[in-house]
């Protein structure tokens, strides 16, 4: 399968700020990818580089077989949706649809209008006058209706209540199955949508910390909860992501490489083994040096 | 990938979105023109009532030209300013499409105003014909023929196009290089005035566009210079990023 | 069939087990059509690749098979296979858990056996 996005040593410096430092990754075709990272980690910069909004300072990037910046053949196949979209102020929703139909050759107008009705919006409404949540909904409708082979969505559910978010996840997934294409979604609400993803990429301080399938991530770490005197020596040979002490016991998140012998040992010593949510792994790995989680991490 | 198809769609899209975006400005300028035209007629009627001898011809066309020039400057600034650029680059276009599409928009915008003022000019003719029947002292001398109108239309169009291209160039220059550009451009414009040969150069430059006898040649000069300017504007655009 | 977000089991394993449960419960009949990748994906909002992985586990074990042009079907002796597998798992998994919990509570084997003998509820020999 060919790569839709390929980056090697990608760097982007704004004045004195290094937004991307040595970012390398590759993303396969027709995958649903989640992008996570703290604020200012470089997610948006990465997406904007892919969408040709900004030019990398150095390094290599190839999107749909070409450099995205100022490359019409690449850009014609990309849509980038974020909350900062500012259409011309007098634009009506129906007009934006008409533009979408001109710009995107796979634009599905019937689908766009159906979604618009579903979310109780009207073609005659002015974009400028929509509330924040309605703008988000409308942007998402445009993003899906474009049927662009590469759909990038930066915080696509910002300002939406949980019911609408859930509806949108369902709509995206259904549309993705009916029209397979590559999606990259960045969100702070990853736990809500992790199951609809195939892979997740964690960006921290301008670099890729991991890129793994959801299954791998969901069993990547385990949480051990037991007595200090039992766990302390045990943890010495383990990759510890996070530890908390609680009275006489330790709660430790470790990389899940437990052998059968380990498991037996833990069970015999009354140590609880439980699941770690991806969200927790993410928090531990981006703690900025506290607890040494990030340093312990190996791809 | 079909490059030609992508280019066509991008260009069509950009021109359509600019037209949609300027819709309100078009309506506004139509009312401004209408107002100016009405005021112009009223002033002339008052003058006629006061007994002054009024002989007007093509006032609306002159007003139209002025408004078109101002409209060109304003719309160009709207399209090339940060907000306009951002709105343009939401959709898949490249910088070449942006430059070419803007150029098309310059022509469409000035053509719109000039045609509009032609309509008002017809109105003017009718108003004066009626006034001439009522007041004896109104002599309407209509020396605008269809032919001279067409010539005037083209010459005006190319002058306004040139004005738009200069505005676009300056706007892009400023938005890309900020203060240094302002200083350099001001110096470049201001300094020659100190020296006699500088003033002479300015005069020659002006005469290059105005002093030409052949109208076709004027139009050609204006068109080529506008295109050249647009191309030069495209160069700093090439590396422009779309940043909020 | 349902998916538990907090379960330590990966989603695709839960999907596979969910299908197995439905076969055991008779919701899905042998030799009849099973859920498609898309049905599962839509129903539980999971990535189609994850759904496919869950199905493929069962295909590899011979519990499901693909009928040409008709999609996934339940194999003829699916029930027996699942029961066999689960019995093995019962011993290695659940029994172990039970023993470990019993150890924590200082319940010895004899006590545990007695408890099982005395256990009432949901038992067919009741």
PDB file of N, CA and C in Angstrom, chain A residues 47 77-81 143-144 146-153 181-185:
ATOM      1  N   UNK A  47      -0.543  19.390  10.622  1.00  0.00           N
ATOM      2  CA  UNK A  47      -1.687  19.304   9.712  1.00  0.00           C
ATOM      3  C   UNK A  47      -1.628  20.419   8.661  1.00  0.00           C
ATOM      4  N   UNK A  77      -6.801  17.422  -3.710  1.00  0.00           N
ATOM      5  CA  UNK A  77      -7.249  16.171  -3.094  1.00  0.00           C
ATOM      6  C   UNK A  77      -7.228  16.212  -1.573  1.00  0.00           C
ATOM      7  N   UNK A  78      -7.073  17.416  -1.045  1.00  0.00           N
ATOM      8  CA  UNK A  78      -7.007  17.551   0.414  1.00  0.00           C
ATOM      9  C   UNK A  78      -8.078  18.526   0.886  1.00  0.00           C
ATOM     10  N   UNK A  79      -8.675  18.212   2.016  1.00  0.00           N
ATOM     11  CA  UNK A  79      -9.464  19.242   2.678  1.00  0.00           C
ATOM     12  C   UNK A  79      -8.983  19.341   4.116  1.00  0.00           C
ATOM     13  N   UNK A  80      -8.835  20.554   4.587  1.00  0.00           N
ATOM     14  CA  UNK A  80      -8.377  20.799   5.947  1.00  0.00           C
ATOM     15  C   UNK A  80      -9.442  21.605   6.671  1.00  0.00           C
ATOM     16  N   UNK A  81      -9.945  21.040   7.741  1.00  0.00           N
ATOM     17  CA  UNK A  81     -11.024  21.682   8.489  1.00  0.00           C
ATOM     18  C   UNK A  81     -10.519  22.031   9.880  1.00  0.00           C
ATOM     19  N   UNK A 143     -16.336  19.193   5.195  1.00  0.00           N
ATOM     20  CA  UNK A 143     -15.206  18.265   5.192  1.00  0.00           C
ATOM     21  C   UNK A 143     -15.583  16.895   4.676  1.00  0.00           C
ATOM     22  N   UNK A 144     -16.749  16.411   5.094  1.00  0.00           N
ATOM     23  CA  UNK A 144     -17.167  15.076   4.658  1.00  0.00           C
ATOM     24  C   UNK A 144     -17.648  15.092   3.213  1.00  0.00           C
ATOM     25  N   UNK A 146     -16.807  16.897   0.776  1.00  0.00           N
ATOM     26  CA  UNK A 146     -15.775  17.094  -0.247  1.00  0.00           C
ATOM     27  C   UNK A 146     -15.270  15.755  -0.775  1.00  0.00           C
ATOM     28  N   UNK A 147     -15.389  14.719   0.064  1.00  0.00           N
ATOM     29  CA  UNK A 147     -14.897  13.385  -0.301  1.00  0.00           C
ATOM     30  C   UNK A 147     -13.454  13.436  -0.748  1.00  0.00           C
ATOM     31  N   UNK A 148     -12.702  14.379  -0.168  1.00  0.00           N
ATOM     32  CA  UNK A 148     -11.297  14.509  -0.542  1.00  0.00           C
ATOM     33  C   UNK A 148     -10.545  13.259  -0.085  1.00  0.00           C
ATOM     34  N   UNK A 149      -9.675  12.733  -0.940  1.00  0.00           N
ATOM     35  CA  UNK A 149      -8.925  11.519  -0.584  1.00  0.00           C
ATOM     36  C   UNK A 149      -8.136  11.657   0.719  1.00  0.00           C
ATOM     37  N   UNK A 150      -7.763  12.890   1.061  1.00  0.00           N
ATOM     38  CA  UNK A 150      -7.129  13.109   2.357  1.00  0.00           C
ATOM     39  C   UNK A 150      -7.916  14.180   3.105  1.00  0.00           C
ATOM     40  N   UNK A 151      -8.560  13.757   4.176  1.00  0.00           N
ATOM     41  CA  UNK A 151      -9.396  14.679   4.950  1.00  0.00           C
ATOM     42  C   UNK A 151      -8.726  14.926   6.301  1.00  0.00           C
ATOM     43  N   UNK A 152      -8.342  16.180   6.532  1.00  0.00           N
ATOM     44  CA  UNK A 152      -7.657  16.537   7.778  1.00  0.00           C
ATOM     45  C   UNK A 152      -8.611  17.361   8.629  1.00  0.00           C
ATOM     46  N   UNK A 153      -8.825  16.938   9.853  1.00  0.00           N
ATOM     47  CA  UNK A 153      -9.732  17.675  10.724  1.00  0.00           C
ATOM     48  C   UNK A 153      -9.043  17.986  12.035  1.00  0.00           C
ATOM     49  N   UNK A 181     -11.352   6.528   2.477  1.00  0.00           N
ATOM     50  CA  UNK A 181     -10.328   7.511   2.176  1.00  0.00           C
ATOM     51  C   UNK A 181      -9.531   7.731   3.451  1.00  0.00           C
ATOM     52  N   UNK A 182      -8.510   8.557   3.382  1.00  0.00           N
ATOM     53  CA  UNK A 182      -7.660   8.739   4.552  1.00  0.00           C
ATOM     54  C   UNK A 182      -8.165   9.903   5.393  1.00  0.00           C
ATOM     55  N   UNK A 183      -8.349   9.620   6.669  1.00  0.00           N
ATOM     56  CA  UNK A 183      -8.789  10.645   7.615  1.00  0.00           C
ATOM     57  C   UNK A 183      -7.701  10.853   8.665  1.00  0.00           C
ATOM     58  N   UNK A 184      -7.421  12.093   8.978  1.00  0.00           N
ATOM     59  CA  UNK A 184      -6.606  12.367  10.160  1.00  0.00           C
ATOM     60  C   UNK A 184      -7.396  13.317  11.045  1.00  0.00           C
ATOM     61  N   UNK A 185      -7.698  12.836  12.250  1.00  0.00           N
ATOM     62  CA  UNK A 185      -8.491  13.635  13.179  1.00  0.00           C
ATOM     63  C   UNK A 185      -7.635  13.967  14.380  1.00  0.00           C
TER      64      UNK A 185
END
